[in-house]
Short mmCIF file of C-alpha atoms in Angstrom, two decimals:
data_model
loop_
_atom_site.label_atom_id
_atom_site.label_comp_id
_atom_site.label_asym_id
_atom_site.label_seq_id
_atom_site.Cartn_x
_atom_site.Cartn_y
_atom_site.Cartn_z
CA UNK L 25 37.60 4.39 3.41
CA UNK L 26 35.43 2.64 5.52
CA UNK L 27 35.92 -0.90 5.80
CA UNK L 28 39.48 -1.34 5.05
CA UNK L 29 42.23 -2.64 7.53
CA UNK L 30 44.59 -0.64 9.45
CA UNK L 31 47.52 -1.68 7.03
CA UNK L 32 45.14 -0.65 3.40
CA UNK L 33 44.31 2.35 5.20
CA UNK L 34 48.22 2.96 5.75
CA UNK L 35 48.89 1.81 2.44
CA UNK L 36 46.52 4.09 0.84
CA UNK L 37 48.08 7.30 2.18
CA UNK L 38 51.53 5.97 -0.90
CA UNK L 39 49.01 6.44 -3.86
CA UNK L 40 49.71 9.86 -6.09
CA UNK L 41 47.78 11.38 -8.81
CA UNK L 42 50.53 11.38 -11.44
CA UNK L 43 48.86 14.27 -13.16
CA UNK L 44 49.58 16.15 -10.16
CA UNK L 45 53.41 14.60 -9.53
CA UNK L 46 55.09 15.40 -13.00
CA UNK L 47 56.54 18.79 -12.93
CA UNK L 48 56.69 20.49 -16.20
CA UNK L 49 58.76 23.41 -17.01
CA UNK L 50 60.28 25.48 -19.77
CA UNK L 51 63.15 26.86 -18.96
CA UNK L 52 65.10 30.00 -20.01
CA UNK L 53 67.02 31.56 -16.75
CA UNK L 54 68.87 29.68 -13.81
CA UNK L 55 66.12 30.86 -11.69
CA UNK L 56 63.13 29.37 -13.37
CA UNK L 57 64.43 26.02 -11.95
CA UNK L 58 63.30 27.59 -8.50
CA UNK L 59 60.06 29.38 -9.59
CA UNK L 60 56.55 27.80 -9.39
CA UNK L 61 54.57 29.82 -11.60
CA UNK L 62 56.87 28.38 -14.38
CA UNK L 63 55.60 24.77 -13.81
CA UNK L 64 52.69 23.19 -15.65
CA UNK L 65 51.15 19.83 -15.37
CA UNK L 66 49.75 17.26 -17.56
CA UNK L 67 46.51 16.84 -18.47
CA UNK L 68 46.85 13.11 -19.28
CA UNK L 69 49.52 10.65 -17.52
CA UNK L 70 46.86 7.18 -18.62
CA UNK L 71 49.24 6.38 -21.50
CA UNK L 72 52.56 6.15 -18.92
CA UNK L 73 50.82 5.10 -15.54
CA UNK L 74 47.46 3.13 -16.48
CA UNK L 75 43.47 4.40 -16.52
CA UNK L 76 43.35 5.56 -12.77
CA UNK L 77 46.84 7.83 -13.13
CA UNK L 78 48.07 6.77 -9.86
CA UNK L 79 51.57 5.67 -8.74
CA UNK L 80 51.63 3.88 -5.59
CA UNK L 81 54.54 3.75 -2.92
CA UNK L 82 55.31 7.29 -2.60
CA UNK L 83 54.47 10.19 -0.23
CA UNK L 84 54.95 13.41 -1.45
CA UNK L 85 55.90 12.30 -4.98
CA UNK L 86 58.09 14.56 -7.30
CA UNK L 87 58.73 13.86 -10.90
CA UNK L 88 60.67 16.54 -12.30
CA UNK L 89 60.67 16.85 -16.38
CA UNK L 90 62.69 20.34 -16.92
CA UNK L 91 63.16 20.88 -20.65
CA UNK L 92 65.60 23.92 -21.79
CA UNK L 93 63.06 26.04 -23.56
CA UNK L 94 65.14 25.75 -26.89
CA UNK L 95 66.56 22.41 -27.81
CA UNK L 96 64.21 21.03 -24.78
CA UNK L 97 67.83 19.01 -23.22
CA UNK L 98 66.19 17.62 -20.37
CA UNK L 99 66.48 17.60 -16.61
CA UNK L 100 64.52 14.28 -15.19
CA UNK L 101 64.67 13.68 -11.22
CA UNK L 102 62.44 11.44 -9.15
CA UNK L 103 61.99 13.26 -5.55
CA UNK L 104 59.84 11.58 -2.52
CA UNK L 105 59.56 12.15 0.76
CA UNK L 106 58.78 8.86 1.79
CA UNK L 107 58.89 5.04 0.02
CA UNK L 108 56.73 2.23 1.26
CA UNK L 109 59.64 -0.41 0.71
CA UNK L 110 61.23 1.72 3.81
CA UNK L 111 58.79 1.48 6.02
CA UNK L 112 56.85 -2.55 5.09
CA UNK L 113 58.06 -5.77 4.50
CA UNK L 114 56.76 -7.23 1.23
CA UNK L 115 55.62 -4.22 -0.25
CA UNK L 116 56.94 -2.56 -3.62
CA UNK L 117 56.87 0.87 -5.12
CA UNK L 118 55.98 1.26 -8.64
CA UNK L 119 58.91 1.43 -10.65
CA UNK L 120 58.24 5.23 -11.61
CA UNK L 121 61.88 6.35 -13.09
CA UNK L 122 61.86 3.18 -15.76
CA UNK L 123 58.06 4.02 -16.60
CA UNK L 124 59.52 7.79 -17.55
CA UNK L 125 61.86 6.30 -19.67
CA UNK L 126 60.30 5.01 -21.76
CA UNK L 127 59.14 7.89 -23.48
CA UNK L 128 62.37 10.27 -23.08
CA UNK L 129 65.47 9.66 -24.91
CA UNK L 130 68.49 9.01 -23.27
CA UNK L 131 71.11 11.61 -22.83
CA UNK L 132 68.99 13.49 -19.90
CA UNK L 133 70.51 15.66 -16.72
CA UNK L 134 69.84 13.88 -13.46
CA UNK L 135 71.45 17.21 -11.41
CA UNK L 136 70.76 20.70 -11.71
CA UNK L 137 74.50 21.41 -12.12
CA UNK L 138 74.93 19.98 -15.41
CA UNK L 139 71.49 21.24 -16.64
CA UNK L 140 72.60 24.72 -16.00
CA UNK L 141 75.76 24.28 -17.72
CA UNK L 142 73.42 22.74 -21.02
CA UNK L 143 71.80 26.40 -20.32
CA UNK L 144 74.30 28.54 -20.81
CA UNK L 145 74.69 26.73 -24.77
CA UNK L 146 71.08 27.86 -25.43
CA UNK L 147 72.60 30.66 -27.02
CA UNK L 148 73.97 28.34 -29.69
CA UNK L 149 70.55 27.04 -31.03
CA UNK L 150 68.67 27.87 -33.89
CA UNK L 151 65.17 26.74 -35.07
CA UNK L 152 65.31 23.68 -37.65
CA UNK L 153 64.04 23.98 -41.44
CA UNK L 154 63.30 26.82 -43.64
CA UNK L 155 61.22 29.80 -42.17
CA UNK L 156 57.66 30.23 -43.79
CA UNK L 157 55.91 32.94 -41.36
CA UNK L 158 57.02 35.35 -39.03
CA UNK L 159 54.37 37.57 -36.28
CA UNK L 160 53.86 39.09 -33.33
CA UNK L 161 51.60 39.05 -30.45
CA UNK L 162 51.12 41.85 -27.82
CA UNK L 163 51.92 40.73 -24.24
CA UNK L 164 50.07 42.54 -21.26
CA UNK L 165 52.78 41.30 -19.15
CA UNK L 166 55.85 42.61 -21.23
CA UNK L 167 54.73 45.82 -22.26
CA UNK L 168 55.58 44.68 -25.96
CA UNK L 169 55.12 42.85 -28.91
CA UNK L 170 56.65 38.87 -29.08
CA UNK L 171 58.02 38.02 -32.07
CA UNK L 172 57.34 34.06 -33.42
CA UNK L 173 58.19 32.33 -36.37
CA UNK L 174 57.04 29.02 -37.74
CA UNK L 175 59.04 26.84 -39.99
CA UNK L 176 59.30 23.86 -41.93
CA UNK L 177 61.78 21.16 -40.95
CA UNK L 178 62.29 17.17 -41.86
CA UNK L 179 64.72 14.36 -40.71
CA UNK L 180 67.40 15.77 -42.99
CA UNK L 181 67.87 18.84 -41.02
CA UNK L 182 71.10 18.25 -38.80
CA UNK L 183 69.99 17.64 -34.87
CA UNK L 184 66.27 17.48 -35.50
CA UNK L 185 65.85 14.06 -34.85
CA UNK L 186 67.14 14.13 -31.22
CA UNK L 187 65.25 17.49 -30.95
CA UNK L 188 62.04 15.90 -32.26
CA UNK L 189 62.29 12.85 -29.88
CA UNK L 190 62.60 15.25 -27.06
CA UNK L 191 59.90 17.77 -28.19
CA UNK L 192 57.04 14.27 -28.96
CA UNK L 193 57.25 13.59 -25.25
CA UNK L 194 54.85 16.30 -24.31
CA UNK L 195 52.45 14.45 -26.55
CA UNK L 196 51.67 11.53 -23.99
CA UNK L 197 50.89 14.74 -21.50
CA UNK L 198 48.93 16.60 -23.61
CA UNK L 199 47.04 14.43 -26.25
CA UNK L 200 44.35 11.50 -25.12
CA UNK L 201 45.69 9.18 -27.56
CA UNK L 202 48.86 10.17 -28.47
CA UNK L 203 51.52 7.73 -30.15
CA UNK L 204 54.91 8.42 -31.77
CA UNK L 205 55.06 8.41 -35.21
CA UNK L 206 57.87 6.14 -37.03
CA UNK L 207 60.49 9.04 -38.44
CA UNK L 208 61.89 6.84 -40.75
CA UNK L 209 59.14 7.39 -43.24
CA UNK L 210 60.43 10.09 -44.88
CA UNK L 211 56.08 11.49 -45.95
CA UNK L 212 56.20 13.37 -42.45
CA UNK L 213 56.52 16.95 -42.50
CA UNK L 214 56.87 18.74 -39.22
CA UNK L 215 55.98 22.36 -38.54
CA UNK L 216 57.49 23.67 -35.92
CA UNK L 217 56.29 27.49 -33.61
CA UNK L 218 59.37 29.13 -31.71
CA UNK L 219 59.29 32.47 -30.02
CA UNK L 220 62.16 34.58 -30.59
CA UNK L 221 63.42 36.58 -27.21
CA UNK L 222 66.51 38.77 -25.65
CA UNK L 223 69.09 37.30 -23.65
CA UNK L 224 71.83 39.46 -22.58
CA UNK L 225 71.67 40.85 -25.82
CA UNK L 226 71.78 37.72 -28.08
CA UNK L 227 68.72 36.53 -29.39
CA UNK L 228 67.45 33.51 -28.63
CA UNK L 229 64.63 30.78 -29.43
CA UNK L 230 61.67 29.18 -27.46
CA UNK L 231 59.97 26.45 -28.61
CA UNK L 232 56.00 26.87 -28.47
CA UNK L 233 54.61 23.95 -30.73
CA UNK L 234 54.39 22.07 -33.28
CA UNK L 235 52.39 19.65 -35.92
CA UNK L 236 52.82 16.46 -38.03
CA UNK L 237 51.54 15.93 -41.49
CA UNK L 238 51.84 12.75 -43.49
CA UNK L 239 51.82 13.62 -46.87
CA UNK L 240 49.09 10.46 -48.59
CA UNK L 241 49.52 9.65 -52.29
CA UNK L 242 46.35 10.11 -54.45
CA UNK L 243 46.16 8.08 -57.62
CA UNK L 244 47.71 9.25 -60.13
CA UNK L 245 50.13 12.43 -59.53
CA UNK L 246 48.38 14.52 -56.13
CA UNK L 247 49.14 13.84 -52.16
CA UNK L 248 46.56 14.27 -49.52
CA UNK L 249 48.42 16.14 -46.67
CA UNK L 250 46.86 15.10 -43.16
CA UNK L 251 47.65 16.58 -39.97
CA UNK L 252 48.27 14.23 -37.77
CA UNK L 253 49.49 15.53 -34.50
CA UNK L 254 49.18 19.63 -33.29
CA UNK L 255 50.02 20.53 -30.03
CA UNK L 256 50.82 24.29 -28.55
CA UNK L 257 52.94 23.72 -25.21
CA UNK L 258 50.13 25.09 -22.55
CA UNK L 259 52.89 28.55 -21.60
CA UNK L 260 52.06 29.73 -25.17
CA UNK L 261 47.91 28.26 -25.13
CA UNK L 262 45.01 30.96 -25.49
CA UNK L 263 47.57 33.26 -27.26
CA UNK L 264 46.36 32.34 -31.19
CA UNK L 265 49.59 30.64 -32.00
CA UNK L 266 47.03 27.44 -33.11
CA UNK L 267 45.60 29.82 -35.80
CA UNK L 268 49.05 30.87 -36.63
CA UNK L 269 50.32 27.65 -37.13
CA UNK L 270 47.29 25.86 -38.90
CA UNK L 271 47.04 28.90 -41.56
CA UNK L 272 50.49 29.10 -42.12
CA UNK L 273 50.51 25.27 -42.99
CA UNK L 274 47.37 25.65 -45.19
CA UNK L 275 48.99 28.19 -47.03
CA UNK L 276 51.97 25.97 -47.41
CA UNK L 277 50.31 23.83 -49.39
CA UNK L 278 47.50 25.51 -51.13
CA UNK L 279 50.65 27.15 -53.29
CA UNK L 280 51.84 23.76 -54.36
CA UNK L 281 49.53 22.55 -57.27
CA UNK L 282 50.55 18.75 -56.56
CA UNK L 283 47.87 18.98 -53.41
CA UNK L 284 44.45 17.50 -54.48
CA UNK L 285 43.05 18.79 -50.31
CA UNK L 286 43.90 19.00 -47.29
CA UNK L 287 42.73 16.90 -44.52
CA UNK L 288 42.66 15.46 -40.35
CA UNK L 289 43.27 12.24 -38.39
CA UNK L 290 40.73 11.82 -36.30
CA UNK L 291 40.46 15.69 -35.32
CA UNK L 292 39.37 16.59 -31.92
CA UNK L 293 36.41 19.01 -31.14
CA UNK L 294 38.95 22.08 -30.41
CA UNK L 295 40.85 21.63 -33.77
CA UNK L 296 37.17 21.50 -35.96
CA UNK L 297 36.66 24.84 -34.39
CA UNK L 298 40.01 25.90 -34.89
CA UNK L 299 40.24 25.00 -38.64
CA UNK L 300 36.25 26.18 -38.99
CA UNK L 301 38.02 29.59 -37.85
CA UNK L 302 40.87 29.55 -40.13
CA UNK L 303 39.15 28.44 -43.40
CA UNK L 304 36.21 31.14 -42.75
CA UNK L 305 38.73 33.61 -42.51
CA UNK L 306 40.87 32.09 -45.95
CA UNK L 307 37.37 32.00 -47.73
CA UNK L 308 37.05 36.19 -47.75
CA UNK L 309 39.92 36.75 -50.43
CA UNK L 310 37.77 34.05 -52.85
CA UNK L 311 35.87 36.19 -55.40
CA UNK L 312 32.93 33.25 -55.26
CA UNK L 313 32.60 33.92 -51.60
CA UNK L 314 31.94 37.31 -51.64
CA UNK L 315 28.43 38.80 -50.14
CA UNK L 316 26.83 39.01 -53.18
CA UNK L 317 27.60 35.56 -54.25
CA UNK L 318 26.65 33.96 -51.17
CA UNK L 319 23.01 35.65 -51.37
CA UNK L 320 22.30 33.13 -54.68
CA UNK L 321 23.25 30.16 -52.28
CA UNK L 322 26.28 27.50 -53.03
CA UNK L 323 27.11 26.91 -56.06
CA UNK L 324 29.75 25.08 -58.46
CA UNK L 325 32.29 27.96 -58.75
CA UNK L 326 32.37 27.82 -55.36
CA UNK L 327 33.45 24.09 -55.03
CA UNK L 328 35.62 24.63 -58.12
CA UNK L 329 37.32 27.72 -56.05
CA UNK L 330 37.45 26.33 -52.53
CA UNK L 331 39.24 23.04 -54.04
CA UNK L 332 42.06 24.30 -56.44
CA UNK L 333 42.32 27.68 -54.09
CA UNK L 334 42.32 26.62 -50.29
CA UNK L 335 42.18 22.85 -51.46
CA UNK L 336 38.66 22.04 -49.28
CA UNK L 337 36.39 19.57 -49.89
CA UNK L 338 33.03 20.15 -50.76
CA UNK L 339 31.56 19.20 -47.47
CA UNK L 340 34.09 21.84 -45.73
CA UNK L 341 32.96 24.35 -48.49
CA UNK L 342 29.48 24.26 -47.40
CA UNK L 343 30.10 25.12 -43.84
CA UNK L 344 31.97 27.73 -44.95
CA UNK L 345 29.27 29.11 -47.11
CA UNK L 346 26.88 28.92 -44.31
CA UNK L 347 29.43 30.78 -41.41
CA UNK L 348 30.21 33.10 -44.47
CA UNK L 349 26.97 34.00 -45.10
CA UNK L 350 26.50 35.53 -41.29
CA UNK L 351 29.87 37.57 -41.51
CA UNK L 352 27.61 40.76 -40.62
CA UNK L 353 26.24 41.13 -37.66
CA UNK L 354 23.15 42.45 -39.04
CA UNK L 355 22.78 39.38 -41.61
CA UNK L 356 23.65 36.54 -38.39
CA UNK L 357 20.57 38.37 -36.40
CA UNK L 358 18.29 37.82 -39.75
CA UNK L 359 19.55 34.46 -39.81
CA UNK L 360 19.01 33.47 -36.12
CA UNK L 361 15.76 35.54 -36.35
CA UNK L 362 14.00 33.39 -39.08
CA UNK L 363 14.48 30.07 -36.89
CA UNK L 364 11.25 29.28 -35.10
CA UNK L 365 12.38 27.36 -32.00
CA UNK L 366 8.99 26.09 -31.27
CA UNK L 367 8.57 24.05 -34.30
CA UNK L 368 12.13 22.22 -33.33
CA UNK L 369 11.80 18.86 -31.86
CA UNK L 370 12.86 18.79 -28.81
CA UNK L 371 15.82 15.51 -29.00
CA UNK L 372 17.45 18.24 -31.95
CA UNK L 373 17.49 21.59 -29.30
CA UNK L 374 20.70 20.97 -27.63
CA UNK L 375 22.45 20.49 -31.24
CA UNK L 376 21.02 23.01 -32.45
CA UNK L 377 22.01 25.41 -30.14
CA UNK L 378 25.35 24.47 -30.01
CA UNK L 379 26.03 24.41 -34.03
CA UNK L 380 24.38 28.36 -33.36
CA UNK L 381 27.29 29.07 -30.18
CA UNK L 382 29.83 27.75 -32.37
CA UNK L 383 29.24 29.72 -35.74
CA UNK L 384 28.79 32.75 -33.02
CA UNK L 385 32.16 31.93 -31.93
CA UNK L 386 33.62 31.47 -35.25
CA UNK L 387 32.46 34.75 -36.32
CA UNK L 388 33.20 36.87 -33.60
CA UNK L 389 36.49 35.89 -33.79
CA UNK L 390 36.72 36.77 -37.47
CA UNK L 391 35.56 40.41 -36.53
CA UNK L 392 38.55 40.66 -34.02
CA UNK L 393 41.03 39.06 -36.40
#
């Protein structure tokens, strides 16, 4: 800081990293309010507080975003220990509460009081929509299996609106360039990931993610479903529920004959490898992708069967050919083996080798699954 004035130097100490002063939590029991391992921060606050994620005129900046873990009712709070206005003449704080609102929907707790009292009606909720898959993960930490479920839900569902305007708020956290979608178009599908868990003996419901999919019309009588938004709340990340999700909505509509394929707004780097794992692991119960077929190299039948079956395009079908062909661990090695880096050029190395980690990746994964 050398160079500045006595009074920029002072000034500087009111700048906070906003990634660092919104306070995420999920919240089940009274005493999560009080526990720090249950908060989580964002990875992203650009969209809300501008490219350098600072809000200036604070010390010790607070901004508390409690959501109930069910129907995610909402505790917001702005805590400080200090505010520049107190302390110079001529000097504003950000306006940090009316930024926040923007993107949450009225209706929120501003003391813990009444958000404890919207806890004890947890009990009353129930996921939205019609259930399509139900599973369960082991937990380390429990001792036990989790149960989740996934379903289907739309506008018309009673209460999913508010819950939905709630639940898109953790996009802005969580997703580089997230935007709200307009809800009145009634093409959206949502598909929603809740874990189901003991309270006192009733059960109860957690919400762990969810996805959007506009449903595009194809000339003359098929859609083109793209998935537009996916997001699993960071509590739940690293635990497969992505691959649950994504394969239970690919199986959604592979069984409607309406679908010509399936497709993804602008898909990040994470979801290719996701998907790469999911339609890998759909391609083993197609007859053309057996072993034996995929020793004679790609073939029509196999574009013909990846599109009506999994409804894949044909570029997706040849990367799945090519991960499918190195299922065996004996047959990758062969394939690896018969690559002579030397003649590579050198600008192509680094590409190559990661195309090689990620089909590694993909297909070690399959052999746990």
């Amino acid at each position: 800081m050398a160079g500045l004035s006595v009074m920029e130097k002072k000034l500087a100490e009111y700048k906070c990293n906003t990634n660092e002063a919104i306070h995420l939590k999920l919240v089940r029991f009274p005493e999560d309010l009080e526990d720090d391992s249950t908060t989580f921060h964002p990875e992203f606050s650009h969209q809300v507080f501008g490219d350098d994620e600072v809000a200036f005129g604070y010390k010790g900046l607070k901004i508390l975003l409690y959501y109930i873990a069910g129907n995610l009712s909402t505790l917001f709070r702005v805590d400080y220990t200090s505010k520049v206005n107190e302390n110079f003449d001529c000097v504003e704080a950000d306006d940090v509460e009316s930024k926040i609102r923007e993107i949450i929907p009225p209706g929120f707790s501003r003391n813990t009081d009444d958000f404890v009292c919207l806890l004890e009606k947890e009990v009353n909720f129930k996921p939205f929509g019609i259930l399509l898959h139900t599973y369960s993960v082991h937990s380390e930490e429990a001792g036990e299996d989790i149960t989740y479920q996934i379903y289907k839900a739309d506008m018309t569902c009673p209460g999913f609106r508010e819950y939905h305007e709630r639940l898109q708020t953790f996009l802005m956290w969580f997703i580089e360039t997230a935007s709200f979608i307009d809800v009145d178009d009634e093409r959206w599908n949502y598909f929603l990931v809740f874990e189901k868990y003991n309270k006192d003996g009733a059960p109860l419901f957690a919400t762990v993610g969810y996805m959007t999919v506009y449903n595009y019309y194809v000339y003359p009588d098929k859609t083109r479903p793209r998935v537009s938004q996916m997001l699993i709340l960071p509590p739940f990340q690293g635990e497969g529920h992505g691959a649950q999700l994504l394969e239970t909505v690919h199986r959604y509509y592979m069984s409607s004959p309406a679908v010509l394929d399936i497709t993804a707004e602008d898909p990040s780097e994470n979801y290719v490898k996701l998907r790469d794992f999911v339609l890998v692991k759909l391609c083993q119960d197609l007859s053309c992708f057996s072993s034996e077929k995929l020793k004679q190299g790609f073939s029509k039948d196999m574009v013909t069967e990846a599109q009506q079956k999994l409804k894949v395009n044909k570029k997706k079908q040849r990367e799945i050919a090519k991960m499918r062909r190195c299922l065996r661990p004996e047959e990758l090695t062969n394939q690896l083996n018969q690559i002579d880096l030397n003649l590579q050029h050198k600008q192509l190395e680094e590409t190559f080798q990661q195309l090689v980690s990620d089909y590694r990746r993909v297909l070690e994964r399959l052999a746990q699954a």
